[in-house]
Tab-separated table of C-alpha atoms and ligand atoms in Angstrom:
chain	number	residue	atom	x	y	z
A	1171	UNK	CA	-14.516	44.281	0.186
A	1172	UNK	CA	-17.829	45.340	1.706
A	1173	UNK	CA	-20.869	43.101	2.020
A	1174	UNK	CA	-22.443	44.221	-1.285
A	1175	UNK	CA	-19.192	43.569	-3.143
A	1176	UNK	CA	-18.939	40.096	-1.664
A	1177	UNK	CA	-22.545	39.422	-2.586
A	1178	UNK	CA	-21.854	40.452	-6.184
A	1179	UNK	CA	-18.677	38.391	-6.294
A	1180	UNK	CA	-20.568	35.300	-5.153
A	1181	UNK	CA	-23.371	35.952	-7.633
A	1182	UNK	CA	-20.785	36.239	-10.437
A	1183	UNK	CA	-19.260	32.937	-9.352
A	1184	UNK	CA	-22.729	31.303	-9.086
A	1185	UNK	CA	-22.240	30.699	-5.355
A	1186	UNK	CA	-24.884	33.018	-3.849
A	1187	UNK	CA	-26.304	30.170	-1.723
A	1188	UNK	CA	-23.347	30.633	0.663
A	1189	UNK	CA	-25.200	33.635	2.100
A	1190	UNK	CA	-28.578	31.852	2.443
A	1191	UNK	CA	-28.383	31.803	6.272
A	1192	UNK	CA	-26.535	35.124	6.660
A	1193	UNK	CA	-29.487	36.970	8.260
A	1194	UNK	CA	-29.686	34.317	11.017
A	1195	UNK	CA	-26.035	34.719	12.085
A	1196	UNK	CA	-24.631	36.665	15.045
A	1197	UNK	CA	-21.771	39.151	14.493
A	1198	UNK	CA	-19.016	36.670	15.250
A	1199	UNK	CA	-20.471	34.068	12.898
A	1200	UNK	CA	-20.881	36.696	10.163
A	1201	UNK	CA	-17.232	37.610	10.574
A	1202	UNK	CA	-16.128	33.969	10.268
A	1203	UNK	CA	-18.186	33.405	7.134
A	1204	UNK	CA	-17.029	36.617	5.457
A	1205	UNK	CA	-13.373	35.919	6.154
A	1206	UNK	CA	-13.749	32.397	4.755
A	1207	UNK	CA	-15.310	33.871	1.617
A	1208	UNK	CA	-12.398	36.314	1.278
A	1209	UNK	CA	-9.893	33.457	1.536
A	1210	UNK	CA	-11.409	31.358	-1.264
A	1211	UNK	CA	-8.943	30.515	-4.019
A	1212	UNK	CA	-11.270	30.511	-7.008
A	1213	UNK	CA	-8.927	28.403	-9.152
A	1214	UNK	CA	-10.998	25.416	-8.084
A	1215	UNK	CA	-13.717	26.524	-10.524
A	1216	UNK	CA	-11.364	26.081	-13.483
A	1217	UNK	CA	-10.432	22.610	-12.183
A	1218	UNK	CA	-14.144	21.770	-11.898
A	1219	UNK	CA	-14.745	22.883	-15.520
A	1220	UNK	CA	-11.817	20.827	-16.830
A	1221	UNK	CA	-12.333	17.706	-14.764
A	1222	UNK	CA	-13.895	15.674	-17.589
A	1223	UNK	CA	-11.460	16.899	-20.230
A	1224	UNK	CA	-7.963	15.818	-19.241
A	1225	UNK	CA	-5.266	17.040	-21.605
A	1226	UNK	CA	-4.650	14.439	-24.309
A	1227	UNK	CA	-1.582	16.133	-25.674
A	1228	UNK	CA	0.863	13.865	-23.870
A	1229	UNK	CA	3.393	11.247	-24.805
A	1230	UNK	CA	3.984	8.627	-22.127
A	1231	UNK	CA	7.149	6.514	-22.120
A	1232	UNK	CA	8.618	3.932	-19.782
A	1233	UNK	CA	11.397	4.883	-17.410
A	1234	UNK	CA	13.879	2.543	-15.776
A	1235	UNK	CA	14.957	2.518	-12.156
A	1236	UNK	CA	18.158	1.940	-10.289
A	1237	UNK	CA	17.414	-1.646	-9.298
A	1238	UNK	CA	17.907	-3.082	-5.823
A	1239	UNK	CA	20.841	-5.245	-6.986
A	1240	UNK	CA	22.596	-2.217	-8.479
A	1241	UNK	CA	22.026	-0.291	-5.254
A	1242	UNK	CA	23.414	-3.122	-3.127
A	1243	UNK	CA	26.557	-3.250	-5.324
A	1244	UNK	CA	27.255	0.456	-4.657
A	1245	UNK	CA	25.691	0.731	-1.227
A	1246	UNK	CA	28.824	1.718	0.702
A	1247	UNK	CA	29.745	4.462	-1.763
A	1248	UNK	CA	26.214	5.903	-1.799
A	1249	UNK	CA	25.960	5.714	1.975
A	1250	UNK	CA	29.244	7.564	2.454
A	1251	UNK	CA	28.175	10.343	0.048
A	1252	UNK	CA	24.802	10.638	1.788
A	1253	UNK	CA	26.201	10.689	5.324
A	1254	UNK	CA	28.787	13.323	4.335
A	1255	UNK	CA	26.025	15.522	2.907
A	1256	UNK	CA	23.965	15.127	6.089
A	1257	UNK	CA	26.986	15.945	8.240
A	1258	UNK	CA	27.505	19.084	6.180
A	1259	UNK	CA	23.929	20.142	6.955
A	1260	UNK	CA	22.679	19.710	3.378
A	1261	UNK	CA	19.524	17.697	4.085
A	1262	UNK	CA	16.222	18.616	5.698
A	1263	UNK	CA	12.965	16.678	5.914
A	1264	UNK	CA	9.406	17.543	5.092
A	1265	UNK	CA	6.711	15.422	6.672
A	1266	UNK	CA	3.366	15.724	4.900
A	1267	UNK	CA	0.911	15.525	7.775
A	1268	UNK	CA	-1.889	17.819	6.638
A	1269	UNK	CA	-4.203	15.108	5.315
A	1270	UNK	CA	-7.489	14.186	6.945
A	1271	UNK	CA	-7.053	10.416	6.799
A	1272	UNK	CA	-10.744	9.962	6.104
A	1273	UNK	CA	-10.295	6.341	4.953
A	1274	UNK	CA	-8.737	5.394	8.283
A	1275	UNK	CA	-11.622	7.029	10.120
A	1276	UNK	CA	-9.435	8.172	13.024
A	1277	UNK	CA	-10.553	11.535	14.384
A	1278	UNK	CA	-7.070	12.847	15.210
A	1279	UNK	CA	-3.953	13.490	13.085
A	1280	UNK	CA	-2.900	10.170	11.536
A	1281	UNK	CA	0.534	10.416	13.164
A	1282	UNK	CA	-1.141	10.175	16.605
A	1283	UNK	CA	-2.483	6.724	15.724
A	1284	UNK	CA	-1.187	3.945	17.970
A	1285	UNK	CA	0.037	1.145	15.712
A	1286	UNK	CA	1.207	-0.889	18.722
A	1287	UNK	CA	-0.752	-3.855	20.055
A	1288	UNK	CA	0.598	-4.632	23.538
A	1289	UNK	CA	2.469	-1.366	23.904
A	1290	UNK	CA	2.003	2.183	22.663
A	1291	UNK	CA	3.779	2.896	19.398
A	1292	UNK	CA	2.529	6.008	17.657
A	1293	UNK	CA	3.096	6.602	13.951
A	1294	UNK	CA	4.886	9.912	14.662
A	1295	UNK	CA	7.057	8.067	17.193
A	1296	UNK	CA	8.100	5.499	14.566
A	1297	UNK	CA	8.942	8.176	12.003
A	1298	UNK	CA	11.066	10.038	14.527
A	1299	UNK	CA	12.778	6.803	15.612
A	1300	UNK	CA	13.712	6.114	11.965
A	1301	UNK	CA	15.116	9.624	11.618
A	1302	UNK	CA	17.060	9.355	14.875
A	1303	UNK	CA	18.884	6.290	13.519
A	1304	UNK	CA	20.320	8.492	10.741
A	1305	UNK	CA	21.000	11.392	13.107
A	1306	UNK	CA	23.128	9.038	15.210
A	1307	UNK	CA	24.882	7.495	12.177
A	1308	UNK	CA	25.758	10.950	10.785
A	1309	UNK	CA	26.246	12.520	14.185
A	1310	UNK	CA	24.295	15.561	12.981
A	1311	UNK	CA	20.781	16.838	13.578
A	1312	UNK	CA	18.501	17.028	10.558
A	1313	UNK	CA	15.852	19.794	10.494
A	1314	UNK	CA	12.322	18.437	10.194
A	1315	UNK	CA	9.496	20.554	8.777
A	1316	UNK	CA	6.018	19.246	9.489
A	1317	UNK	CA	3.121	20.371	7.335
A	1318	UNK	CA	-0.252	20.330	9.048
A	1319	UNK	CA	-3.532	21.970	8.169
A	1320	UNK	CA	-5.425	24.464	10.311
A	1321	UNK	CA	-7.673	21.567	11.219
A	1322	UNK	CA	-4.959	19.400	12.841
A	1323	UNK	CA	-2.211	21.938	13.653
A	1324	UNK	CA	-2.874	22.318	17.395
A	1325	UNK	CA	-3.415	18.630	17.985
A	1326	UNK	CA	-0.175	17.764	16.154
A	1327	UNK	CA	1.974	20.318	17.969
A	1328	UNK	CA	0.489	19.412	21.360
A	1329	UNK	CA	1.122	15.731	20.677
A	1330	UNK	CA	4.806	16.312	19.954
A	1331	UNK	CA	5.146	18.525	23.023
A	1332	UNK	CA	3.344	16.072	25.289
A	1333	UNK	CA	5.729	13.322	24.128
A	1334	UNK	CA	8.846	15.435	24.367
A	1335	UNK	CA	9.339	15.213	20.594
A	1336	UNK	CA	10.014	11.479	20.994
A	1337	UNK	CA	13.633	12.257	21.781
A	1338	UNK	CA	14.223	14.671	18.880
A	1339	UNK	CA	15.675	18.103	19.611
A	1340	UNK	CA	12.663	20.455	19.568
A	1341	UNK	CA	14.672	23.298	18.022
A	1342	UNK	CA	15.053	21.173	14.856
A	1343	UNK	CA	11.318	20.605	14.441
A	1344	UNK	CA	9.246	23.286	12.671
A	1345	UNK	CA	5.514	23.115	12.090
A	1346	UNK	CA	3.628	25.061	9.442
A	1347	UNK	CA	0.141	25.164	8.048
A	1348	UNK	CA	-1.074	24.471	4.516
A	1349	UNK	CA	-3.997	26.241	2.901
A	1350	UNK	CA	-7.566	24.986	2.699
A	1351	UNK	CA	-9.871	24.757	-0.312
A	1352	UNK	CA	-13.656	24.599	-0.271
A	1353	UNK	CA	-15.316	21.309	-1.184
A	1354	UNK	CA	-18.208	21.468	-3.622
A	1355	UNK	CA	-21.164	19.292	-4.454
A	1356	UNK	CA	-21.089	17.421	-7.747
A	1357	UNK	CA	-22.479	20.517	-9.521
A	1358	UNK	CA	-19.605	22.690	-8.346
A	1359	UNK	CA	-21.552	24.505	-5.594
A	1360	UNK	CA	-19.501	25.156	-2.456
A	1361	UNK	CA	-20.767	23.060	0.463
A	1362	UNK	CA	-21.459	24.571	3.881
A	1363	UNK	CA	-20.280	22.798	7.003
A	1364	UNK	CA	-22.614	24.928	9.110
A	1365	UNK	CA	-24.643	28.073	8.562
A	1366	UNK	CA	-21.516	30.204	8.972
A	1367	UNK	CA	-18.685	27.908	7.807
A	1368	UNK	CA	-17.678	26.566	4.421
A	1369	UNK	CA	-16.825	22.862	4.168
A	1370	UNK	CA	-13.084	23.410	3.873
A	1371	UNK	CA	-10.411	20.761	3.522
A	1372	UNK	CA	-6.627	20.762	3.083
A	1373	UNK	CA	-5.584	21.707	-0.454
A	1374	UNK	CA	-3.550	18.552	-1.147
A	1375	UNK	CA	0.024	17.453	-0.605
A	1376	UNK	CA	1.572	19.224	-3.589
A	1377	UNK	CA	1.562	22.811	-2.384
A	1378	UNK	CA	3.961	22.341	0.524
A	1379	UNK	CA	6.764	24.434	-0.927
A	1380	UNK	CA	4.594	27.474	-1.504
A	1381	UNK	CA	2.980	26.929	1.926
A	1382	UNK	CA	6.475	26.950	3.460
A	1383	UNK	CA	7.079	30.168	1.571
A	1384	UNK	CA	3.845	31.713	2.896
A	1385	UNK	CA	4.814	30.578	6.411
A	1386	UNK	CA	8.055	32.579	6.062
A	1387	UNK	CA	10.319	29.527	6.393
A	1388	UNK	CA	12.184	29.728	3.119
A	1389	UNK	CA	14.471	32.703	3.801
A	1390	UNK	CA	16.304	30.834	6.554
A	1391	UNK	CA	16.485	27.749	4.351
A	1392	UNK	CA	17.914	29.691	1.402
A	1393	UNK	CA	20.511	31.283	3.701
A	1394	UNK	CA	21.548	27.948	5.207
A	1395	UNK	CA	23.697	25.095	3.869
A	1396	UNK	CA	20.594	23.114	3.012
A	1397	UNK	CA	20.588	21.702	-0.525
A	1398	UNK	CA	18.148	18.782	-0.430
A	1399	UNK	CA	14.709	18.202	0.972
A	1400	UNK	CA	13.331	14.711	1.578
A	1401	UNK	CA	9.543	14.753	1.335
A	1402	UNK	CA	7.512	11.871	2.702
A	1403	UNK	CA	4.038	10.915	3.810
A	1404	UNK	CA	2.912	10.325	7.359
A	1405	UNK	CA	1.404	6.933	6.766
A	1406	UNK	CA	4.118	4.583	5.507
A	1407	UNK	CA	5.271	3.206	8.848
A	1408	UNK	CA	8.201	1.223	7.396
A	1409	UNK	CA	9.727	3.892	5.201
A	1410	UNK	CA	13.341	4.920	5.619
A	1411	UNK	CA	13.541	8.669	6.061
A	1412	UNK	CA	16.682	10.720	5.460
A	1413	UNK	CA	18.038	7.518	3.922
A	1414	UNK	CA	21.736	8.255	3.292
A	1415	UNK	CA	21.911	5.592	0.559
A	1416	UNK	CA	19.021	7.212	-1.344
A	1417	UNK	CA	20.506	10.682	-0.862
A	1418	UNK	CA	23.991	9.533	-1.880
A	1419	UNK	CA	22.664	7.743	-4.972
A	1420	UNK	CA	20.659	10.811	-6.029
A	1421	UNK	CA	23.644	13.123	-5.570
A	1422	UNK	CA	25.935	10.691	-7.427
A	1423	UNK	CA	23.447	10.403	-10.305
A	1424	UNK	CA	23.587	14.172	-10.901
A	1425	UNK	CA	19.810	14.106	-11.368
A	1426	UNK	CA	17.426	16.841	-10.280
A	1427	UNK	CA	15.249	14.696	-8.025
A	1428	UNK	CA	14.845	11.225	-6.571
A	1429	UNK	CA	11.810	9.017	-6.031
A	1430	UNK	CA	11.657	5.825	-4.016
A	1431	UNK	CA	9.623	3.142	-5.746
A	1432	UNK	CA	8.561	-0.452	-5.191
A	1433	UNK	CA	7.853	-3.077	-7.838
A	1434	UNK	CA	4.133	-3.448	-8.420
A	1435	UNK	CA	2.768	-6.642	-6.933
A	1436	UNK	CA	0.481	-7.287	-9.962
A	1437	UNK	CA	-0.541	-5.305	-13.085
A	1438	UNK	CA	-3.812	-3.935	-11.674
A	1439	UNK	CA	-2.389	-2.829	-8.331
A	1440	UNK	CA	-3.848	0.576	-7.450
A	1441	UNK	CA	-0.663	2.566	-7.334
A	1442	UNK	CA	0.697	5.437	-9.422
A	1443	UNK	CA	3.755	4.401	-11.460
A	1444	UNK	CA	6.798	6.261	-12.656
A	1445	UNK	CA	7.040	7.078	-16.339
A	1446	UNK	CA	8.085	9.934	-18.596
A	1447	UNK	CA	5.503	12.383	-19.868
A	1448	UNK	CA	6.703	14.515	-22.754
A	1449	UNK	CA	10.254	13.705	-21.722
A	1450	UNK	CA	9.821	14.746	-18.051
A	1451	UNK	CA	9.623	12.453	-15.030
A	1452	UNK	CA	6.010	11.789	-14.237
A	1453	UNK	CA	3.736	9.588	-12.170
A	1454	UNK	CA	0.757	8.160	-13.968
A	1455	UNK	CA	-2.173	7.041	-11.831
A	1456	UNK	CA	-3.436	3.460	-12.240
A	1457	UNK	CA	-6.819	4.699	-13.486
A	1458	UNK	CA	-5.143	6.728	-16.232
A	1459	UNK	CA	-3.491	3.614	-17.720
A	1460	UNK	CA	-5.139	1.487	-20.416
A	1461	UNK	CA	-5.051	-2.341	-20.487
A	1462	UNK	CA	-2.081	-2.400	-22.839
A	1463	UNK	CA	0.031	-0.187	-20.580
A	1464	UNK	CA	-0.997	-2.056	-17.449
A	1465	UNK	CA	0.114	-5.381	-18.914
A	1466	UNK	CA	3.048	-4.362	-21.115
A	1467	UNK	CA	6.170	-6.367	-20.292
A	1468	UNK	CA	9.881	-5.913	-20.970
A	1469	UNK	CA	11.996	-8.686	-22.562
A	1470	UNK	CA	13.002	-9.883	-19.058
A	1471	UNK	CA	9.326	-10.449	-18.210
A	1472	UNK	CA	8.979	-7.544	-15.770
A	1473	UNK	CA	6.210	-4.938	-16.115
A	1474	UNK	CA	7.180	-1.987	-18.352
A	1475	UNK	CA	5.254	0.377	-16.074
A	1476	UNK	CA	6.104	-1.538	-12.944
A	1477	UNK	CA	7.613	0.920	-10.468
A	1478	UNK	CA	5.042	2.276	-8.023
A	1479	UNK	CA	5.828	5.593	-6.315
A	1480	UNK	CA	5.619	5.465	-2.507
A	1481	UNK	CA	5.604	9.207	-1.768
A	1482	UNK	CA	9.203	9.527	-0.651
A	1483	UNK	CA	11.058	12.060	-2.786
A	1484	UNK	CA	14.236	14.093	-2.823
A	1485	UNK	CA	14.227	17.587	-4.301
A	1486	UNK	CA	17.095	20.054	-4.725
A	1487	UNK	CA	16.121	23.270	-2.982
A	1488	UNK	CA	17.567	25.614	-5.634
A	1489	UNK	CA	15.420	23.935	-8.297
A	1490	UNK	CA	12.290	24.143	-6.136
A	1491	UNK	CA	12.926	27.859	-5.744
A	1492	UNK	CA	12.508	28.246	-9.508
A	1493	UNK	CA	9.061	26.633	-9.342
A	1494	UNK	CA	7.702	29.014	-6.695
A	1495	UNK	CA	5.866	31.263	-9.120
A	1496	UNK	CA	4.455	28.384	-11.169
A	1497	UNK	CA	0.916	27.264	-10.374
A	1498	UNK	CA	0.368	23.659	-9.316
A	1499	UNK	CA	-2.494	21.911	-11.130
A	1500	UNK	CA	-5.557	21.181	-8.996
A	1501	UNK	CA	-6.869	17.612	-9.094
A	1502	UNK	CA	-10.554	16.960	-8.542
A	1503	UNK	CA	-11.156	14.066	-6.145
A	1504	UNK	CA	-14.542	12.585	-5.262
A	1505	UNK	CA	-14.915	12.160	-1.483
A	1506	UNK	CA	-17.477	11.953	1.319
A	1507	UNK	CA	-17.992	15.410	2.817
A	1508	UNK	CA	-20.489	16.131	5.627
A	1509	UNK	CA	-22.454	19.355	5.061
A	1510	UNK	CA	-25.753	21.068	5.755
A	1511	UNK	CA	-28.546	21.073	3.210
A	1512	UNK	CA	-30.641	24.056	2.144
A	1513	UNK	CA	-32.766	23.726	5.292
A	1514	UNK	CA	-29.699	23.792	7.525
A	1515	UNK	CA	-29.943	20.064	8.325
A	1516	UNK	CA	-26.633	18.203	8.745
A	1517	UNK	CA	-26.053	15.457	6.144
A	1518	UNK	CA	-23.467	12.722	6.784
A	1519	UNK	CA	-23.033	10.961	3.441
A	1520	UNK	CA	-22.520	7.192	3.054
A	1521	UNK	CA	-21.211	7.544	-0.485
A	1522	UNK	CA	-18.863	10.092	-2.081
A	1523	UNK	CA	-21.031	13.173	-2.555
A	1524	UNK	CA	-18.538	15.947	-3.152
A	1525	UNK	CA	-15.421	17.103	-4.911
A	1526	UNK	CA	-12.276	18.175	-3.117
A	1527	UNK	CA	-9.637	20.187	-4.968
A	1528	UNK	CA	-6.073	19.130	-4.291
A	1529	UNK	CA	-2.554	19.712	-5.519
A	1530	UNK	CA	-0.402	16.570	-5.630
A	1531	UNK	CA	3.271	16.077	-4.749
A	1532	UNK	CA	3.709	14.068	-7.942
A	1533	UNK	CA	3.180	17.224	-10.017
A	1534	UNK	CA	6.261	18.694	-8.431
A	1535	UNK	CA	8.312	15.752	-9.713
A	1536	UNK	CA	7.056	16.639	-13.175
A	1537	UNK	CA	8.534	20.120	-12.811
A	1538	UNK	CA	12.012	18.650	-12.261
A	1539	UNK	CA	14.158	17.943	-15.324
A	1540	UNK	CA	14.923	14.371	-14.387
A	1541	UNK	CA	14.603	11.923	-11.551
A	1542	UNK	CA	16.536	9.021	-10.079
A	1543	UNK	CA	14.036	6.211	-9.678
A	1544	UNK	CA	15.322	4.302	-6.667
A	1545	UNK	CA	13.928	0.818	-6.118
A	1546	UNK	CA	13.380	-0.395	-2.556
A	1547	UNK	CA	12.183	-3.720	-1.194
A	1548	UNK	CA	8.453	-3.382	-0.548
A	1549	UNK	CA	8.556	-5.930	2.268
A	1550	UNK	CA	11.072	-3.733	4.065
A	1551	UNK	CA	9.991	-0.198	3.198
A	1552	UNK	CA	6.334	-0.100	2.286
A	1553	UNK	CA	3.632	-0.472	4.894
A	1554	UNK	CA	1.028	2.248	4.282
A	1555	UNK	CA	-1.751	2.783	6.809
A	1556	UNK	CA	-4.582	4.044	4.614
A	1557	UNK	CA	-7.660	1.996	5.443
A	1558	UNK	CA	-9.390	0.758	8.552
A	1559	UNK	CA	-9.277	-2.813	7.278
A	1560	UNK	CA	-8.310	-4.846	4.210
A	1561	UNK	CA	-5.602	-3.631	1.825
A	1562	UNK	CA	-3.067	-1.090	3.161
A	1563	UNK	CA	-4.656	-1.117	6.568
A	1564	UNK	CA	-3.605	-1.121	10.206
A	1565	UNK	CA	-3.559	-4.944	10.113
A	1566	UNK	CA	-1.357	-5.271	7.017
A	1567	UNK	CA	1.039	-2.630	8.384
A	1568	UNK	CA	1.281	-4.483	11.720
A	1569	UNK	CA	2.122	-7.754	9.966
A	1570	UNK	CA	4.889	-6.028	7.998
A	1571	UNK	CA	6.259	-4.267	11.081
A	1572	UNK	CA	6.458	-7.576	12.931
A	1573	UNK	CA	8.127	-9.250	9.925
A	1574	UNK	CA	10.767	-6.524	10.134
A	1575	UNK	CA	11.495	-7.228	13.772
A	1576	UNK	CA	9.338	-4.612	15.523
A	1577	UNK	CA	7.747	-5.599	18.808
A	1578	UNK	CA	4.226	-4.298	18.911
B	1047	UTP	P1	-3.540	10.748	1.242
B	1047	UTP	O1	-3.610	10.936	-0.216
B	1047	UTP	O2	-3.514	9.347	1.746
B	1047	UTP	O3	-4.721	11.577	1.925
B	1047	UTP	O4	-2.248	11.522	1.760
B	1047	UTP	P2	-5.225	11.641	3.427
B	1047	UTP	O5	-6.006	12.911	3.523
B	1047	UTP	O6	-4.117	11.468	4.407
B	1047	UTP	O7	-6.164	10.375	3.592
B	1047	UTP	P3	-7.624	10.066	3.004
B	1047	UTP	O8	-7.465	10.035	1.495
B	1047	UTP	O9	-8.534	11.151	3.474
B	1047	UTP	O10	-7.937	8.738	3.585
B	1047	UTP	C1	-0.926	11.125	1.497
B	1047	UTP	C2	-0.022	11.990	2.334
B	1047	UTP	O11	-0.193	13.364	2.014
B	1047	UTP	C3	-0.551	14.104	3.184
B	1047	UTP	C4	-1.156	13.095	4.138
B	1047	UTP	O12	-1.088	13.567	5.468
B	1047	UTP	C5	-0.292	11.881	3.851
B	1047	UTP	O13	0.943	11.986	4.496
B	1047	UTP	N1	-1.503	15.167	2.797
B	1047	UTP	C6	-2.611	14.858	2.101
B	1047	UTP	C7	-1.231	16.449	3.201
B	1047	UTP	O14	-0.217	16.724	3.879
B	1047	UTP	N2	-2.124	17.422	2.848
B	1047	UTP	C8	-3.235	17.159	2.126
B	1047	UTP	O15	-4.005	18.099	1.834
B	1047	UTP	C9	-3.489	15.846	1.744
């Protein structure tokens, strides 16, 4: 595309303002801006148009879980199945570490955050320590894929190298980069970070499989023994990764996916819950539920929509392969995004001022035919580090770590 063609494209998309400062740029800056324009995935415009008209053609039903008591009763069997599968090289891990962690307000990758108090204990270090426990129990290395974004790739890789992979074998750790989407203002106009850069941010945590594909990682996976992939977030410092009991239970269930869940603490808790949508496993966000759904109870008194997803899933690789050519829906999320205004002055917003366009891992669950909902004890496996203070913060995570015997 030459400059005129790009100009026409932007005019057609009602985004001509992106070139407002073009005449002031040097050659290198022009090159950066033009290549960012070429890389724009314009699907975000459709998501912007549809954001106030969610599809109403859906039937939501409750879904039950494998309860903790049932898991305890079959624990040894599940564990043996899971450990065998790991020994046979059937499991790999996918750590979602491409987020920006804006709520935490830490200017490095979230995994580099030191959750220790009197000693250093980095989030990445904890996640690797949890994985190493399973590696030792199975006596087999488990490949770990780490998704970063272009923004935090170097910092993440350097951190692992500087810490000698926290004792993991480096040859089993693979980093890759997810794509970026432009953020827009509330009228759908792409924001500029500077006169020659778009305000880009990672495109969500749902596109990891196609990003792995683009990074050229899937061929080796398809040729290997790998059958299952355990996907998890960077910020739950108590979660069990590569959990052989979870893997064994999912394999034994014959289902197409698995999702770890915790019981909601109270009806209004801000967590997405497992349900069925048009017969398929689905996660409904708390803000999509009406009063009746939030408070509906089963005969035993428990909440009908009471199992909150904690972003720890198992997917069968052959089934994921079939989803590769299917688009993932883009969700429109209101966030604070720094940008320059039409005079080139930097604006740091205090309130959400922009939309980001993100795919979500939960939409991948929806593409699976069914799902084993696997209940875990929230006191033992759920300590998310999302916020600087208050709910799901560094402080609450520290309390839970200490309760579980960690020395901080
Ligand atoms: P969050 O939804 O908490 O987003 O991510 P975030 O970007 O980390 O944090 P905030 O909302 O800005 O405060 C849940 C998980 O998904 C990963 C995160 O790294 C985290 O493990 N994620 C999120 C990605 O890998 N890529 C993304 O584009 C977004």
